[in-house]
């Protein structure tokens, strides 16, 4: 008896697969292909931490502050826009993963009550608050401690839990990357989903590593195994965030580690090119949950709040609140403002918009329908949010990109290595301020227009003939956010982590 997988009536032509490129594809598909990106980033992380602890404690002259708060953030945005979640792929904090997995004795999963995006949102809120309150951008030593904390947290959570809980539920940087990789041009997908239906090992999910050799049978002809493959110590671990390739509709929670590619014995996993808005247009891409939707919405408001914290009106507002309330603690004032800007305002406005959309469409408002409407519109905040972060981080990066040169020269001089000569601190920006303002405007307006188009599409799909009327609250909300972003980013902004000259 011969068994064959079912033949589909129609099979769409394969999309462009980055892993089919001669050099890049071969390197990435190797068992240790991820190391080609992780090792350089590990060296960079260790260098930043070392200079943060031992170098000059002046933000504009130290690799830790300049590298982390000027260059890393700008390069993340560029990577997400043009390639995908490269920084999670090359994350040096996950390098001890294999060792941690083998040390793990518990075999337990992350607590069920914590398997939500609320934990990730809390991490983001905490990081942005501490960044402002403790002036992390101005302290090389504190920045170095943040790097050390990342290494320790990732290792400990890998030891304790069977899944990559740090990446999936905890890491603030990873959560940021997850959300905005949803608009990236590449996605993991199965080349032939029907082949996955007959796959016995599900290696893309479970991995191909085994302490003792195990033979798996893929096909039997006339009662005799005719196709097999082996699991042994040369195999790789499965998906750390427990994603099954043929069911993936989104980049959310995908670290782009490519272990699924290396583990698949059938070469059936692709890193395929796609439309950047494809998954945002997919109504089934994300679960209809409060935590997921609020993360999408709040992160766009966090971009506004984070930028607002660097302009003069922020300090004037804090002084006014202090005089009115008698609160003298800067930390408490910042916490109140961050809670209002990052929790209260986004929750109130997005929930009010969902309620108004239901009212204008003629539908009754009740819990599940309200939640589903909120969740359906939440992904449409992602393009505008990315535009805000790109305009903000892009400003600092374009102003300070070349500062890494004299900072690195200064590091070498401090260690009596005259390889690159004396540092020239008078380096200029990559573009003039007028040109940077245009780039910022393009990022903001571009993100706004995409969010408007996506939210209009959602409204028409949800409410039919009354869709345009139901779309009105979201159209007004996005317009208000655009005006706020233009007003904030049009203000003089602090040049944090950089040398300034008169």
Short mmCIF file of C-alpha atoms in Angstrom, two decimals:
data_model
loop_
_atom_site.label_atom_id
_atom_site.label_comp_id
_atom_site.label_asym_id
_atom_site.label_seq_id
_atom_site.Cartn_x
_atom_site.Cartn_y
_atom_site.Cartn_z
CA UNK A 1 0.00 0.00 0.00
CA UNK A 2 1.38 3.39 -0.99
CA UNK A 3 0.38 6.59 0.83
CA UNK A 4 0.69 10.04 -0.69
CA UNK A 5 -0.27 13.47 0.62
CA UNK A 6 -3.48 14.84 -0.89
CA UNK A 7 -3.00 16.94 -4.02
CA UNK A 8 -4.59 20.39 -3.78
CA UNK A 9 -6.85 21.55 -6.62
CA UNK A 10 -4.90 24.81 -6.82
CA UNK A 11 -1.46 25.68 -5.53
CA UNK A 12 -0.49 29.37 -5.72
CA UNK A 13 2.88 30.20 -7.23
CA UNK A 14 5.64 30.42 -4.62
CA UNK A 15 6.53 33.89 -3.34
CA UNK A 16 10.08 35.18 -3.39
CA UNK A 17 12.02 33.31 -0.71
CA UNK A 18 14.98 35.17 0.82
CA UNK A 19 16.47 31.80 1.79
CA UNK A 20 16.86 30.88 -1.91
CA UNK A 21 19.42 33.62 -2.49
CA UNK A 22 22.80 31.96 -3.15
CA UNK A 23 24.93 33.41 -0.34
CA UNK A 24 22.50 34.84 2.24
CA UNK A 25 20.20 31.84 2.07
CA UNK A 26 23.00 29.33 2.49
CA UNK A 27 24.42 31.17 5.49
CA UNK A 28 21.09 31.61 7.26
CA UNK A 29 20.03 27.99 6.76
CA UNK A 30 23.19 26.59 8.32
CA UNK A 31 22.74 25.12 11.80
CA UNK A 32 24.75 27.96 13.30
CA UNK A 33 23.67 30.55 10.76
CA UNK A 34 22.14 32.77 13.42
CA UNK A 35 25.53 33.06 15.08
CA UNK A 36 26.84 35.12 12.15
CA UNK A 37 24.61 37.93 13.40
CA UNK A 38 24.60 37.09 17.11
CA UNK A 39 28.38 37.03 17.61
CA UNK A 40 28.99 40.58 16.28
CA UNK A 41 26.07 41.89 18.35
CA UNK A 42 27.38 40.04 21.42
CA UNK A 43 30.76 41.75 20.95
CA UNK A 44 28.98 45.09 20.64
CA UNK A 45 26.88 44.45 23.77
CA UNK A 46 29.93 43.46 25.81
CA UNK A 47 31.85 46.47 24.51
CA UNK A 48 29.00 48.82 25.47
CA UNK A 49 28.75 47.27 28.94
CA UNK A 50 32.52 47.43 29.47
CA UNK A 51 32.76 51.09 28.48
CA UNK A 52 29.62 51.84 30.46
CA UNK A 53 31.24 50.54 33.64
CA UNK A 54 34.83 51.66 33.07
CA UNK A 55 34.74 54.60 30.65
CA UNK A 56 34.08 58.29 31.11
CA UNK A 57 30.67 58.81 32.73
CA UNK A 58 29.70 61.47 30.19
CA UNK A 59 26.85 60.41 27.93
CA UNK A 60 28.18 61.96 24.73
CA UNK A 61 31.61 60.33 25.12
CA UNK A 62 30.66 56.79 26.12
CA UNK A 63 29.86 53.86 23.83
CA UNK A 64 27.10 52.59 26.15
CA UNK A 65 24.88 55.65 25.97
CA UNK A 66 25.64 56.66 22.38
CA UNK A 67 25.35 53.11 21.07
CA UNK A 68 22.22 52.15 23.00
CA UNK A 69 20.16 55.35 22.95
CA UNK A 70 21.17 56.90 19.61
CA UNK A 71 22.25 54.17 17.20
CA UNK A 72 20.46 51.02 18.32
CA UNK A 73 17.02 52.63 18.28
CA UNK A 74 17.47 54.19 14.85
CA UNK A 75 18.84 50.99 13.33
CA UNK A 76 15.93 48.97 14.78
CA UNK A 77 13.43 51.13 12.91
CA UNK A 78 15.35 50.78 9.63
CA UNK A 79 15.61 47.01 10.05
CA UNK A 80 11.90 46.61 10.80
CA UNK A 81 10.92 48.67 7.78
CA UNK A 82 13.18 47.05 5.21
CA UNK A 83 14.08 43.56 6.42
CA UNK A 84 12.07 42.48 9.45
CA UNK A 85 12.90 41.49 12.99
CA UNK A 86 16.66 41.29 12.46
CA UNK A 87 17.53 42.41 15.97
CA UNK A 88 15.60 39.55 17.57
CA UNK A 89 17.24 37.20 15.07
CA UNK A 90 20.67 38.44 16.14
CA UNK A 91 19.79 39.00 19.79
CA UNK A 92 22.93 38.25 21.86
CA UNK A 93 20.90 37.80 25.05
CA UNK A 94 19.56 34.46 23.76
CA UNK A 95 22.99 33.01 22.98
CA UNK A 96 23.02 30.90 26.19
CA UNK A 97 19.65 29.40 25.18
CA UNK A 98 20.93 25.90 24.39
CA UNK A 99 22.94 25.72 27.61
CA UNK A 100 19.97 27.00 29.62
CA UNK A 101 17.63 24.46 28.05
CA UNK A 102 19.94 21.60 28.97
CA UNK A 103 20.25 22.89 32.52
CA UNK A 104 16.49 23.18 32.90
CA UNK A 105 15.08 20.49 35.17
CA UNK A 106 11.57 21.81 35.77
CA UNK A 107 9.97 21.25 32.37
CA UNK A 108 7.23 23.74 33.23
CA UNK A 109 5.58 26.35 31.05
CA UNK A 110 5.29 30.02 31.90
CA UNK A 111 2.37 30.55 34.33
CA UNK A 112 -0.89 30.59 32.42
CA UNK A 113 -2.11 33.76 34.12
CA UNK A 114 0.95 35.60 32.80
CA UNK A 115 0.73 34.39 29.18
CA UNK A 116 -0.73 37.68 28.03
CA UNK A 117 0.45 40.92 26.50
CA UNK A 118 -0.21 42.72 29.80
CA UNK A 119 3.20 41.57 31.04
CA UNK A 120 4.87 42.84 27.87
CA UNK A 121 3.02 46.14 28.12
CA UNK A 122 4.14 46.47 31.74
CA UNK A 123 7.74 45.89 30.67
CA UNK A 124 7.51 48.60 28.00
CA UNK A 125 5.86 51.04 30.38
CA UNK A 126 8.51 50.32 33.02
CA UNK A 127 11.42 50.73 30.60
CA UNK A 128 10.17 54.05 29.22
CA UNK A 129 9.43 55.35 32.71
CA UNK A 130 12.84 54.33 34.08
CA UNK A 131 14.54 55.78 31.00
CA UNK A 132 13.04 59.18 31.82
CA UNK A 133 13.11 59.04 35.62
CA UNK A 134 16.66 57.70 36.05
CA UNK A 135 18.00 59.55 32.98
CA UNK A 136 19.33 56.30 31.55
CA UNK A 137 20.37 58.17 28.42
CA UNK A 138 22.77 60.25 30.56
CA UNK A 139 24.25 57.41 32.63
CA UNK A 140 26.69 54.99 30.97
CA UNK A 141 26.86 52.88 34.14
CA UNK A 142 23.08 52.47 34.43
CA UNK A 143 22.89 51.66 30.73
CA UNK A 144 25.52 48.96 31.27
CA UNK A 145 23.45 47.54 34.14
CA UNK A 146 20.43 47.38 31.82
CA UNK A 147 22.51 45.25 29.42
CA UNK A 148 23.61 42.95 32.24
CA UNK A 149 20.01 42.65 33.47
CA UNK A 150 18.94 41.55 30.00
CA UNK A 151 21.53 38.78 29.89
CA UNK A 152 20.63 37.51 33.37
CA UNK A 153 16.86 37.67 32.83
CA UNK A 154 17.00 35.83 29.53
CA UNK A 155 19.22 33.07 30.94
CA UNK A 156 17.23 32.55 34.15
CA UNK A 157 13.87 32.37 32.39
CA UNK A 158 15.28 29.91 29.84
CA UNK A 159 16.50 27.69 32.70
CA UNK A 160 13.20 27.77 34.57
CA UNK A 161 10.71 27.44 31.71
CA UNK A 162 10.48 25.15 28.69
CA UNK A 163 9.53 27.92 26.28
CA UNK A 164 11.36 31.16 25.55
CA UNK A 165 9.31 33.06 28.09
CA UNK A 166 11.66 36.04 28.15
CA UNK A 167 11.31 36.65 24.42
CA UNK A 168 7.60 35.89 24.21
CA UNK A 169 6.18 37.48 27.34
CA UNK A 170 8.74 39.70 29.09
CA UNK A 171 11.34 41.43 26.88
CA UNK A 172 10.35 45.08 26.26
CA UNK A 173 12.66 45.46 23.25
CA UNK A 174 11.36 42.22 21.76
CA UNK A 175 7.76 43.32 22.28
CA UNK A 176 8.45 46.56 20.40
CA UNK A 177 10.04 44.55 17.59
CA UNK A 178 7.16 42.05 17.54
CA UNK A 179 4.51 44.75 17.16
CA UNK A 180 6.24 46.64 14.37
CA UNK A 181 7.52 43.56 12.54
CA UNK A 182 3.84 43.06 11.67
CA UNK A 183 4.44 45.66 8.96
CA UNK A 184 7.74 44.17 7.75
CA UNK A 185 8.18 42.83 4.21
CA UNK A 186 9.14 39.22 5.13
CA UNK A 187 7.32 36.45 6.98
CA UNK A 188 7.93 32.80 7.83
CA UNK A 189 5.50 30.56 5.93
CA UNK A 190 5.12 27.01 4.68
CA UNK A 191 6.03 26.53 1.03
CA UNK A 192 3.47 23.74 0.68
CA UNK A 193 0.91 23.60 3.53
CA UNK A 194 -0.30 20.17 2.39
CA UNK A 195 3.13 18.73 3.14
CA UNK A 196 2.75 19.88 6.73
CA UNK A 197 -0.47 17.85 7.05
CA UNK A 198 1.45 14.60 6.63
CA UNK A 199 4.52 15.64 8.64
CA UNK A 200 5.06 13.24 11.56
CA UNK A 201 7.68 15.07 13.60
CA UNK A 202 6.36 18.68 13.42
CA UNK A 203 10.02 19.68 13.77
CA UNK A 204 9.36 23.35 13.01
CA UNK A 205 7.56 23.44 16.35
CA UNK A 206 9.23 20.68 18.37
CA UNK A 207 12.76 20.75 16.95
CA UNK A 208 15.04 17.97 15.74
CA UNK A 209 17.36 17.75 18.75
CA UNK A 210 17.38 14.49 20.75
CA UNK A 211 19.84 13.32 23.47
CA UNK A 212 19.71 9.80 21.94
CA UNK A 213 19.20 9.09 18.21
CA UNK A 214 15.58 8.62 17.14
CA UNK A 215 14.45 7.57 13.65
CA UNK A 216 11.18 9.06 12.37
CA UNK A 217 9.28 7.53 9.44
CA UNK A 218 7.93 9.92 6.81
CA UNK A 219 6.52 7.48 4.25
CA UNK A 220 5.68 3.76 4.02
CA UNK A 221 5.38 1.85 0.75
CA UNK A 222 4.01 -1.69 0.76
CA UNK A 223 4.49 -1.85 4.51
CA UNK A 224 8.15 -0.84 4.33
CA UNK A 225 9.53 2.57 5.45
CA UNK A 226 10.81 4.36 2.35
CA UNK A 227 11.51 7.81 3.76
CA UNK A 228 12.98 8.51 7.19
CA UNK A 229 14.92 11.17 9.03
CA UNK A 230 16.92 11.28 12.24
CA UNK A 231 16.74 13.28 15.45
CA UNK A 232 19.99 13.42 17.42
CA UNK A 233 22.37 15.80 19.16
CA UNK A 234 23.22 17.48 15.86
CA UNK A 235 19.63 18.69 15.55
CA UNK A 236 18.28 22.09 16.56
CA UNK A 237 15.75 23.19 19.14
CA UNK A 238 12.17 23.88 18.09
CA UNK A 239 10.40 27.22 18.05
CA UNK A 240 11.13 29.01 21.30
CA UNK A 241 7.84 30.89 21.17
CA UNK A 242 5.81 27.78 20.23
CA UNK A 243 4.67 28.84 16.75
CA UNK A 244 3.60 26.22 14.19
CA UNK A 245 4.62 27.33 10.70
CA UNK A 246 1.53 26.35 8.63
CA UNK A 247 -0.70 28.18 11.14
CA UNK A 248 1.31 31.41 11.22
CA UNK A 249 -0.59 34.44 9.93
CA UNK A 250 1.49 37.13 11.62
CA UNK A 251 5.02 38.10 12.63
CA UNK A 252 3.81 38.79 16.17
CA UNK A 253 5.87 36.62 18.58
CA UNK A 254 8.23 35.45 15.80
CA UNK A 255 11.87 36.12 16.74
CA UNK A 256 12.99 35.20 13.22
CA UNK A 257 15.52 32.77 14.71
CA UNK A 258 14.98 30.43 11.69
CA UNK A 259 15.19 27.30 13.86
CA UNK A 260 12.00 26.18 12.11
CA UNK A 261 13.84 26.42 8.78
CA UNK A 262 16.81 24.40 10.02
CA UNK A 263 14.68 21.82 11.81
CA UNK A 264 12.28 21.05 8.94
CA UNK A 265 13.41 17.76 7.31
CA UNK A 266 11.40 18.54 4.18
CA UNK A 267 12.86 21.98 3.36
CA UNK A 268 9.31 23.31 3.47
CA UNK A 269 9.80 26.60 5.36
CA UNK A 270 10.36 29.89 3.52
CA UNK A 271 11.20 33.43 4.55
CA UNK A 272 8.82 34.84 2.00
CA UNK A 273 8.37 38.34 0.63
CA UNK A 274 4.93 39.84 1.19
CA UNK A 275 3.02 43.11 1.13
CA UNK A 276 3.93 45.10 4.29
CA UNK A 277 0.24 45.58 5.14
CA UNK A 278 -0.83 42.05 4.33
CA UNK A 279 -1.32 40.79 7.87
CA UNK A 280 -2.84 44.08 9.02
CA UNK A 281 -5.53 43.47 6.39
CA UNK A 282 -6.11 39.91 7.62
CA UNK A 283 -9.04 39.90 10.09
CA UNK A 284 -7.92 36.53 11.48
CA UNK A 285 -4.28 37.48 12.09
CA UNK A 286 -4.73 38.51 15.72
CA UNK A 287 -6.89 37.19 18.57
CA UNK A 288 -9.80 39.40 19.61
CA UNK A 289 -8.40 40.08 23.08
CA UNK A 290 -8.19 43.25 25.16
CA UNK A 291 -4.50 42.77 25.94
CA UNK A 292 -3.39 42.36 22.32
CA UNK A 293 -5.48 45.26 21.09
CA UNK A 294 -4.42 47.60 23.88
CA UNK A 295 -0.74 46.84 23.25
CA UNK A 296 -1.13 47.95 19.62
CA UNK A 297 -2.97 51.13 20.59
CA UNK A 298 -0.87 52.10 23.61
CA UNK A 299 2.46 51.68 21.85
CA UNK A 300 1.51 54.38 19.34
CA UNK A 301 0.61 56.73 22.23
CA UNK A 302 3.89 55.80 23.95
CA UNK A 303 5.69 57.21 20.94
CA UNK A 304 3.98 60.55 21.51
CA UNK A 305 4.59 60.50 25.28
CA UNK A 306 8.24 59.50 24.89
CA UNK A 307 8.85 62.41 22.50
CA UNK A 308 6.84 64.81 24.70
CA UNK A 309 9.19 64.00 27.60
CA UNK A 310 12.08 65.61 25.70
CA UNK A 311 10.62 69.05 24.96
CA UNK A 312 10.19 72.20 27.14
CA UNK A 313 6.36 71.96 27.59
CA UNK A 314 6.88 68.70 29.50
CA UNK A 315 8.89 70.46 32.19
CA UNK A 316 6.44 73.36 32.33
CA UNK A 317 3.58 70.87 32.80
CA UNK A 318 5.41 69.09 35.60
CA UNK A 319 6.02 72.41 37.39
CA UNK A 320 2.34 73.34 37.08
CA UNK A 321 1.21 69.98 38.49
CA UNK A 322 3.73 70.23 41.32
CA UNK A 323 2.46 73.70 42.29
CA UNK A 324 -1.18 72.62 42.08
CA UNK A 325 -0.83 69.36 44.01
CA UNK A 326 2.16 69.96 46.26
CA UNK A 327 3.88 66.84 44.91
CA UNK A 328 7.64 67.33 45.10
CA UNK A 329 8.83 63.91 43.95
CA UNK A 330 9.98 64.01 40.33
CA UNK A 331 9.53 60.25 40.07
CA UNK A 332 5.92 60.41 41.22
CA UNK A 333 5.13 63.29 38.87
CA UNK A 334 6.64 61.41 35.93
CA UNK A 335 4.77 58.24 36.86
CA UNK A 336 1.46 60.14 36.96
CA UNK A 337 2.11 61.78 33.59
CA UNK A 338 3.25 58.50 32.01
CA UNK A 339 0.24 56.65 33.40
CA UNK A 340 -2.09 59.30 31.98
CA UNK A 341 -0.32 59.47 28.60
CA UNK A 342 0.34 55.76 28.13
CA UNK A 343 -2.64 54.13 29.84
CA UNK A 344 -5.56 56.45 30.62
CA UNK A 345 -5.65 58.50 27.40
CA UNK A 346 -5.14 55.60 24.93
CA UNK A 347 -7.68 53.44 26.77
CA UNK A 348 -10.26 56.22 26.99
CA UNK A 349 -9.94 57.41 23.39
CA UNK A 350 -9.77 53.99 21.72
CA UNK A 351 -12.66 52.59 23.76
CA UNK A 352 -14.72 55.73 23.11
CA UNK A 353 -13.98 55.45 19.36
CA UNK A 354 -15.12 51.80 19.32
CA UNK A 355 -18.29 52.69 21.22
CA UNK A 356 -19.02 55.64 18.94
CA UNK A 357 -18.47 53.47 15.85
CA UNK A 358 -21.06 51.00 17.11
CA UNK A 359 -23.53 53.77 17.93
CA UNK A 360 -23.11 55.44 14.54
CA UNK A 361 -23.57 52.10 12.77
CA UNK A 362 -26.86 51.57 14.57
CA UNK A 363 -25.64 48.56 16.55
CA UNK A 364 -26.24 48.05 20.24
CA UNK A 365 -23.19 48.25 22.48
CA UNK A 366 -22.48 45.23 24.64
CA UNK A 367 -19.31 43.68 26.07
CA UNK A 368 -18.30 41.20 23.36
CA UNK A 369 -19.28 43.40 20.41
CA UNK A 370 -17.46 46.36 21.98
CA UNK A 371 -14.35 44.24 22.53
CA UNK A 372 -14.46 42.82 18.99
CA UNK A 373 -14.82 46.28 17.47
CA UNK A 374 -11.96 47.59 19.58
CA UNK A 375 -9.79 44.61 18.63
CA UNK A 376 -10.63 44.88 14.92
CA UNK A 377 -9.49 48.51 14.75
CA UNK A 378 -6.48 48.12 17.07
CA UNK A 379 -4.01 46.85 14.38
CA UNK A 380 -4.75 49.96 12.32
CA UNK A 381 -2.81 51.99 14.92
CA UNK A 382 0.41 50.14 14.06
CA UNK A 383 1.40 52.08 10.89
CA UNK A 384 0.86 55.46 12.56
CA UNK A 385 2.71 54.30 15.67
CA UNK A 386 5.65 53.19 13.56
CA UNK A 387 5.59 56.56 11.80
CA UNK A 388 5.83 58.36 15.16
CA UNK A 389 8.70 56.20 16.38
CA UNK A 390 10.48 56.51 13.02
CA UNK A 391 10.16 60.30 13.08
CA UNK A 392 11.40 60.51 16.69
CA UNK A 393 14.19 57.92 16.66
CA UNK A 394 15.09 58.88 13.11
CA UNK A 395 15.69 62.47 14.24
CA UNK A 396 18.18 61.42 16.92
CA UNK A 397 19.86 58.91 14.63
CA UNK A 398 20.23 61.25 11.65
CA UNK A 399 21.55 64.00 13.92
CA UNK A 400 23.97 61.75 15.80
CA UNK A 401 24.84 58.83 13.51
CA UNK A 402 28.44 59.98 12.99
CA UNK A 403 29.07 60.58 16.70
CA UNK A 404 29.91 56.90 17.11
CA UNK A 405 33.18 57.57 15.24
CA UNK A 406 34.80 60.00 17.74
CA UNK A 407 33.30 58.06 20.66
CA UNK A 408 34.98 54.85 19.44
CA UNK A 409 38.21 56.76 18.75
CA UNK A 410 38.05 58.10 22.30
CA UNK A 411 37.57 54.56 23.65
CA UNK A 412 40.69 53.40 21.81
CA UNK A 413 42.71 56.42 22.97
CA UNK A 414 41.70 55.77 26.58
CA UNK A 415 43.16 52.29 26.19
CA UNK A 416 46.30 53.63 24.51
CA UNK A 417 45.38 52.26 21.11
CA UNK A 418 46.15 54.98 18.55
CA UNK A 419 44.80 53.00 15.61
CA UNK A 420 42.30 55.65 14.47
CA UNK A 421 43.97 58.78 15.84
CA UNK A 422 42.54 61.48 18.06
CA UNK A 423 38.75 61.90 18.09
CA UNK A 424 37.16 64.71 16.13
CA UNK A 425 34.18 65.76 18.24
CA UNK A 426 32.93 68.32 15.73
CA UNK A 427 31.34 65.75 13.43
CA UNK A 428 28.22 66.88 11.58
CA UNK A 429 24.79 65.38 11.12
CA UNK A 430 23.96 63.17 8.15
CA UNK A 431 21.39 65.72 6.94
CA UNK A 432 20.55 69.35 7.59
CA UNK A 433 17.77 70.06 10.08
CA UNK A 434 15.44 71.16 7.27
CA UNK A 435 15.96 67.87 5.46
CA UNK A 436 15.44 65.87 8.65
CA UNK A 437 12.17 67.77 9.23
CA UNK A 438 10.99 66.67 5.79
CA UNK A 439 11.91 63.04 6.54
CA UNK A 440 10.01 63.26 9.83
CA UNK A 441 6.99 64.70 8.06
CA UNK A 442 7.02 61.93 5.46
CA UNK A 443 7.18 59.27 8.21
CA UNK A 444 4.31 60.82 10.18
CA UNK A 445 2.02 61.55 7.24
CA UNK A 446 2.83 58.21 5.59
CA UNK A 447 1.96 56.26 8.73
CA UNK A 448 -1.18 58.37 9.19
CA UNK A 449 -2.42 57.73 5.64
CA UNK A 450 -1.86 53.97 5.93
CA UNK A 451 -3.69 53.85 9.26
CA UNK A 452 -6.55 55.87 7.80
CA UNK A 453 -6.84 53.54 4.82
CA UNK A 454 -6.72 50.41 6.98
CA UNK A 455 -9.26 51.73 9.51
CA UNK A 456 -11.62 52.68 6.66
CA UNK A 457 -11.31 49.17 5.27
CA UNK A 458 -12.11 47.67 8.68
CA UNK A 459 -15.13 49.95 9.11
CA UNK A 460 -16.57 49.01 5.72
CA UNK A 461 -16.02 45.32 6.38
CA UNK A 462 -17.61 45.44 9.84
CA UNK A 463 -20.51 47.80 9.19
CA UNK A 464 -21.25 47.62 5.47
CA UNK A 465 -23.29 50.55 4.15
CA UNK A 466 -22.92 52.48 7.41
CA UNK A 467 -19.18 51.84 7.46
CA UNK A 468 -18.09 55.36 6.50
CA UNK A 469 -20.19 56.85 9.27
CA UNK A 470 -18.81 54.33 11.77
CA UNK A 471 -15.28 55.14 10.57
CA UNK A 472 -15.65 58.81 11.50
CA UNK A 473 -14.54 58.44 15.19
CA UNK A 474 -11.32 56.71 14.14
CA UNK A 475 -10.69 59.20 11.34
CA UNK A 476 -10.96 62.03 13.88
CA UNK A 477 -8.80 60.17 16.41
CA UNK A 478 -5.99 59.60 13.90
CA UNK A 479 -6.22 63.23 12.76
CA UNK A 480 -5.88 64.39 16.36
CA UNK A 481 -2.89 62.11 16.91
CA UNK A 482 -1.24 63.43 13.75
CA UNK A 483 -1.70 67.04 14.86
CA UNK A 484 -0.30 66.16 18.30
CA UNK A 485 2.71 64.41 16.74
CA UNK A 486 3.47 67.35 14.43
CA UNK A 487 3.20 69.78 17.35
CA UNK A 488 5.45 67.69 19.62
CA UNK A 489 8.11 66.87 17.05
CA UNK A 490 8.09 70.46 15.83
CA UNK A 491 9.40 71.61 19.22
CA UNK A 492 13.12 71.96 20.06
CA UNK A 493 14.16 68.54 21.38
CA UNK A 494 16.94 67.55 23.74
CA UNK A 495 20.02 66.06 22.04
CA UNK A 496 20.30 63.21 24.52
CA UNK A 497 23.41 61.03 24.60
CA UNK A 498 25.33 63.39 22.31
CA UNK A 499 28.06 66.03 22.52
CA UNK A 500 26.72 69.51 21.86
CA UNK A 501 28.64 72.56 20.69
CA UNK A 502 27.83 76.23 20.65
#
